[in-house]
Coordinates of C-alpha atoms in Angstrom, one line a residue:
M201 CA -10.9 28.7 45.5
R202 CA -11.8 30.3 41.9
A203 CA -7.7 31.3 41.5
L204 CA -6.6 27.8 42.1
R205 CA -9.2 27.6 39.3
M206 CA -7.3 29.9 37.2
L207 CA -4.6 28.0 38.2
L208 CA -5.1 24.5 37.0
L209 CA -6.9 25.3 33.3
P210 CA -3.3 27.1 32.0
L211 CA -2.0 24.0 33.4
L212 CA -5.0 21.3 31.7
A213 CA -4.2 22.9 29.0
L214 CA -0.4 22.5 28.7
A215 CA -0.6 19.1 29.2
A216 CA -3.4 18.1 27.3
A217 CA -1.6 19.7 24.6
W218 CA 1.2 18.2 25.7
S219 CA -0.5 15.2 25.3
H220 CA -1.5 15.9 22.1
G221 CA 1.7 16.8 20.7
Q222 CA 3.0 13.0 21.7
A223 CA -0.3 11.3 19.5
Q224 CA 1.3 13.2 16.5
V225 CA 4.4 11.5 16.5
F226 CA 4.9 9.5 13.3
L227 CA 7.3 7.1 12.1
R228 CA 8.1 7.5 8.5
Q229 CA 10.4 5.8 6.5
R230 CA 11.3 7.5 3.5
Q231 CA 12.5 4.6 1.0
A232 CA 9.5 2.1 -0.3
S233 CA 12.1 -0.7 -1.0
I234 CA 15.7 -0.8 -1.4
T235 CA 17.2 -3.0 -4.1
R236 CA 20.4 -4.1 -3.1
E237 CA 23.0 -7.1 -5.1
P238 CA 23.7 -9.4 -3.0
T239 CA 27.0 -8.8 -0.7
K240 CA 26.5 -5.4 -0.5
T241 CA 25.0 -3.0 2.7
A242 CA 21.7 -0.8 3.0
Q243 CA 20.6 1.5 5.2
I244 CA 16.7 2.0 5.9
E245 CA 16.2 5.5 7.6
C246 CA 13.5 5.6 10.2
V247 CA 12.0 10.3 10.5
F248 CA 10.5 10.3 14.2
E249 CA 8.2 13.8 13.4
G250 CA 7.1 15.5 15.4
M251 CA 9.2 14.9 18.1
S252 CA 11.9 16.4 19.8
G253 CA 15.0 16.2 19.6
A254 CA 16.2 15.2 23.9
D255 CA 13.5 13.2 23.2
F256 CA 14.2 11.8 20.7
Q257 CA 18.3 10.7 21.9
T258 CA 16.3 8.8 25.3
L259 CA 13.8 6.8 23.5
Y260 CA 14.0 2.7 22.8
V261 CA 14.0 3.0 19.3
H262 CA 13.1 -1.2 18.6
W263 CA 13.5 -2.7 14.8
Y264 CA 11.6 -5.4 13.7
R265 CA 11.5 -8.0 10.0
H266 CA 8.3 -9.1 8.4
L267 CA 8.1 -11.9 6.1
P268 CA 4.8 -12.7 4.2
S269 CA 2.7 -15.2 6.5
R270 CA 5.1 -15.1 9.6
P271 CA 5.0 -13.1 12.6
P272 CA 6.8 -9.8 13.1
E273 CA 11.1 -11.2 14.3
W274 CA 12.3 -8.2 16.7
I275 CA 15.3 -8.0 15.8
L276 CA 17.1 -4.7 18.1
R277 CA 16.5 -1.9 20.0
I278 CA 19.0 0.9 20.5
H279 CA 18.8 3.2 23.5
T280 CA 21.6 6.1 23.6
G281 CA 24.1 4.5 22.3
Q282 CA 23.6 0.9 23.2
I283 CA 22.5 -1.6 21.2
H284 CA 20.4 -4.6 22.4
Y285 CA 19.9 -7.9 19.8
E286 CA 17.6 -10.5 19.6
N287 CA 20.2 -12.6 19.3
D288 CA 24.4 -12.7 19.5
S289 CA 24.6 -13.7 16.5
Y290 CA 22.4 -10.4 14.6
K291 CA 25.7 -8.3 16.1
N292 CA 28.0 -9.1 12.1
K293 CA 25.1 -8.4 10.6
Y294 CA 22.8 -5.9 11.6
S295 CA 23.4 -2.2 13.6
S296 CA 21.7 1.1 14.7
S297 CA 22.4 4.7 15.4
K298 CA 21.0 7.8 16.2
K299 CA 21.9 10.7 13.7
S300 CA 20.0 14.4 15.1
P301 CA 18.1 15.4 15.3
N302 CA 15.3 12.5 15.4
I303 CA 16.4 10.2 13.0
C304 CA 17.3 6.4 13.1
T305 CA 19.6 4.3 11.3
F306 CA 19.2 0.6 10.7
T307 CA 22.4 -1.2 8.1
I308 CA 22.0 -4.7 6.7
N309 CA 26.0 -5.7 6.4
D310 CA 26.7 -8.7 3.9
I311 CA 23.3 -8.9 2.1
N312 CA 22.1 -12.1 0.4
P313 CA 18.9 -13.2 -1.1
N314 CA 17.6 -14.8 2.4
D315 CA 17.8 -11.3 3.7
E316 CA 15.0 -9.9 2.4
G317 CA 12.1 -9.1 3.9
T318 CA 10.0 -5.9 5.3
Y319 CA 11.9 -3.6 7.7
Y320 CA 10.0 -1.7 10.3
C321 CA 11.5 0.5 13.0
A322 CA 8.7 0.8 15.9
Y323 CA 8.6 2.5 20.1
W324 CA 6.0 2.0 22.9
Q325 CA 3.6 5.4 23.1
N326 CA 2.9 5.7 26.6
H327 CA -0.2 7.5 26.3
R328 CA 0.0 7.5 30.6
T329 CA -3.4 6.6 31.6
S330 CA -3.8 3.4 29.5
K331 CA -1.6 0.3 28.7
H332 CA 1.5 1.5 26.1
I333 CA 1.2 1.1 22.5
K334 CA 3.4 -0.2 20.2
I335 CA 4.1 2.2 17.4
F336 CA 5.5 1.0 13.5
G337 CA 7.0 2.8 10.7
S338 CA 5.4 2.0 7.0
G339 CA 7.4 -0.4 6.5
T340 CA 10.9 -0.5 3.7
K341 CA 11.4 -3.8 2.1
L342 CA 14.7 -5.2 0.9
I343 CA 15.1 -6.7 -2.3
V344 CA 18.3 -9.0 -3.3
S345 CA 18.2 -8.4 -7.1
S346 CA 21.3 -7.3 -9.4
K347 CA 19.0 -6.1 -11.7
G348 CA 19.2 -2.2 -9.6
N349 CA 15.5 0.0 -9.9
S350 CA 14.5 1.7 -13.1
P351 CA 11.7 4.6 -12.7
P352 CA 8.6 5.0 -14.8
A353 CA 8.2 5.4 -17.6
N354 CA 5.0 7.3 -18.0
S355 CA 2.8 8.7 -15.5
E356 CA -0.4 11.1 -16.4
I357 CA -3.9 11.9 -14.8
L358 CA -6.9 10.7 -16.6
K359 CA -10.3 12.4 -15.8
K360 CA -14.0 11.3 -16.3
E361 CA -16.8 13.0 -16.0
H362 CA -20.3 11.3 -15.1
E363 CA -23.3 12.5 -14.2
N364 CA -22.5 14.7 -10.5
Q365 CA -19.0 13.6 -10.7
I366 CA -15.7 13.0 -11.2
T367 CA -13.2 10.2 -11.5
Y368 CA -9.2 11.0 -11.2
V369 CA -7.0 8.3 -12.5
C370 CA -3.7 7.9 -11.5
L371 CA -1.6 5.9 -13.9
V372 CA 1.6 4.7 -13.1
E373 CA 3.3 3.0 -15.8
K374 CA 6.9 0.4 -15.8
F375 CA 8.7 0.4 -13.3
Y376 CA 11.1 -1.5 -11.1
P377 CA 10.6 -3.0 -7.8
E378 CA 7.2 -3.2 -7.4
V379 CA 7.0 -1.5 -4.6
I380 CA 5.7 1.3 -3.7
R381 CA 3.1 4.2 -2.4
V382 CA 0.5 6.3 -4.0
T383 CA -1.5 9.2 -2.3
W384 CA -4.3 11.8 -3.1
T385 CA -3.3 15.2 -1.5
N386 CA -5.4 18.5 -2.4
E387 CA -4.5 21.4 -2.0
K388 CA -3.8 22.0 1.7
N389 CA -1.0 19.4 1.0
E390 CA -3.6 17.5 2.2
E391 CA -3.7 13.8 3.0
V392 CA -7.3 12.7 0.7
T393 CA -8.6 8.8 2.0
D394 CA -12.8 9.0 0.7
N395 CA -13.0 7.7 -2.4
V396 CA -10.0 6.4 -2.7
V397 CA -9.2 3.2 -4.8
K398 CA -5.8 1.8 -5.0
G399 CA -5.2 -1.0 -7.5
D400 CA -2.6 -2.9 -7.3
T401 CA 0.8 -3.4 -8.8
W402 CA 0.5 -5.7 -12.4
K403 CA 3.5 -7.0 -14.7
A404 CA 2.9 -4.5 -17.7
T405 CA 5.8 -6.7 -19.7
K406 CA 8.3 -9.0 -19.8
N407 CA 11.0 -7.1 -18.3
E408 CA 10.0 -7.6 -14.8
E409 CA 8.5 -3.9 -14.9
Y410 CA 5.3 -3.3 -13.1
S411 CA 2.3 -0.6 -13.7
I412 CA -0.1 0.9 -11.1
G413 CA -4.1 3.0 -10.8
S414 CA -5.7 4.4 -7.9
W415 CA -8.9 5.7 -8.6
L416 CA -9.4 9.7 -7.4
T417 CA -13.4 10.4 -7.0
V418 CA -14.7 13.3 -6.0
P419 CA -18.7 15.9 -6.9
L420 CA -18.8 17.6 -9.6
E421 CA -18.6 20.9 -7.9
N422 CA -15.1 20.0 -6.9
K423 CA -13.9 20.3 -11.0
D424 CA -12.3 23.5 -9.6
K425 CA -10.2 22.7 -6.8
K426 CA -6.7 21.1 -7.5
Y427 CA -5.9 17.7 -6.8
Y428 CA -2.7 15.9 -6.2
C429 CA -1.4 12.0 -6.8
K430 CA 2.4 11.6 -5.6
Y431 CA 4.0 8.0 -5.7
E432 CA 6.9 7.6 -4.1
H433 CA 9.6 4.7 -5.9
E434 CA 13.1 4.4 -4.8
S435 CA 14.4 5.6 -7.8
Q436 CA 12.3 8.8 -8.2
E437 CA 9.3 10.6 -6.3
L438 CA 6.7 12.8 -7.6
S439 CA 3.8 14.8 -7.7
L440 CA 1.2 14.7 -10.7
P441 CA -1.8 18.0 -10.4
T442 CA -5.0 17.4 -12.0
Q443 CA -5.1 20.7 -13.8
D444 CA -2.3 20.4 -15.5
F445 CA -2.3 20.8 -19.5
S446 CA -0.2 17.2 -19.1
S447 CA -3.3 15.7 -18.1
K448 CA -6.0 13.9 -20.3
T449 CA -9.4 13.9 -20.9
A450 CA -11.6 10.3 -20.8
P451 CA -13.7 9.9 -23.4
Q452 CA -17.1 10.2 -22.8
E453 CA -18.1 7.0 -24.1
E454 CA -15.6 4.7 -25.1
D455 CA -15.4 1.2 -22.6
C456 CA -10.8 1.6 -22.6
N457 CA -9.6 4.7 -22.7
T458 CA -5.9 4.2 -24.3
S459 CA -3.3 7.0 -24.1
G460 CA 0.6 6.0 -25.8
N461 CA 1.7 3.3 -24.5
S462 CA -2.0 3.6 -20.9
T463 CA -4.9 1.9 -21.6
V464 CA -6.6 2.5 -18.3
F465 CA -10.6 0.6 -17.9
N466 CA -14.3 1.8 -16.4
R467 CA -14.7 0.1 -13.9
D468 CA -18.3 0.3 -14.5
H469 CA -18.4 -1.5 -17.7
I470 CA -15.6 -3.7 -16.6
I471 CA -18.6 -4.8 -13.6
H472 CA -21.1 -5.0 -15.8
R473 CA -19.2 -7.3 -18.0
T474 CA -18.2 -9.2 -15.6
A475 CA -21.4 -10.0 -14.3
Y476 CA -21.9 -10.9 -17.9
L477 CA -19.9 -13.3 -18.3
V478 CA -20.6 -15.1 -14.5
Y479 CA -24.3 -15.6 -16.1
I480 CA -22.4 -17.1 -18.6
V481 CA -21.0 -19.2 -17.5
L482 CA -23.7 -20.7 -15.0
L483 CA -26.1 -20.2 -18.2
L484 CA -23.8 -23.4 -19.8
K485 CA -23.7 -25.2 -15.5
S486 CA -27.0 -25.0 -16.2
S487 CA -27.8 -26.1 -19.6
M488 CA -24.9 -28.8 -18.8
Y489 CA -27.2 -30.6 -16.3
Y490 CA -29.8 -29.5 -18.4
L491 CA -27.9 -31.9 -21.4
I492 CA -27.3 -34.6 -18.0
V493 CA -30.4 -35.2 -16.8
L494 CA -32.7 -35.4 -20.3
F495 CA -29.3 -38.1 -21.8
F496 CA -30.5 -40.9 -18.0
I497 CA -34.1 -39.9 -19.0
Y498 CA -33.4 -41.3 -22.6
R499 CA -31.4 -44.3 -21.7
M500 CA -34.4 -45.4 -18.6
W501 CA -36.7 -45.3 -21.7
A502 CA -34.5 -46.9 -23.7
V503 CA -34.1 -49.2 -20.9
T504 CA -37.6 -49.7 -20.2
K505 CA -38.1 -50.0 -24.3
H506 CA -36.1 -52.7 -24.6
Q507 CA -36.9 -54.7 -22.5
G508 CA -41.0 -53.9 -22.9
K509 CA -39.9 -55.6 -27.2
K510 CA -38.6 -59.1 -24.8
A511 CA -41.2 -59.4 -23.0

């Protein structure tokens, strides 16, 4: 019995390692967006990280298209070179192929504005003890435009110390199109997600240029540690270190810090100012209600007085 247990232990460890390896498969679509002119062709890549080449070649890979406020639309699946389409009319429009060792490509032909949307790769993951789960890639947005793309005109990190913490502000300015991925990593190249706030992109100018900001807050005792702000745009990828000499320190007393063409606002002061403005609006509304009540009271008093004089 003991010998049987000794034999089972390595098998269980191997099975656990195999299932763990299966769980670690990650679908990464390298391009956050692709900008193409009408009638051109676009190709999207999906990388199956953590999967062996043999398993990848026998895998069913699916491709979807998603539009805002609509469910994802299944387009096709590819398996060992054979493609099955949701609709026969898609055969001239879309195609897919597998490249060694673990890359699946999706091609869109003869692009027109109706082809805009976000395209996702996906596959069914088998957990054996549970139901199948569909794993999706990070998505690639297709933008149909003759404008092309342009890299950020400026990118920098600003630092602000407040009490027992440090806030790093990563500012990326004036890029096109608006699709961009911004992440924070530590010295071990591990993604940092705690105490990270990512702002929405905003249009910086009238020339269809966009900007974005992301905040990372860490304890003051981590001031000697290096963090990186990484942005991925179809025109450029860059990683900015927090301890780089080009990083600027935000003034402690300023409500609004300006550096070059960039403007970074202190979030606490924005919240306070917003609350103050809301208070003023509510006060004005209360004053209006008060004046309306006084007006009706005056009208009633005037009518009563007028009737008294007639009597």
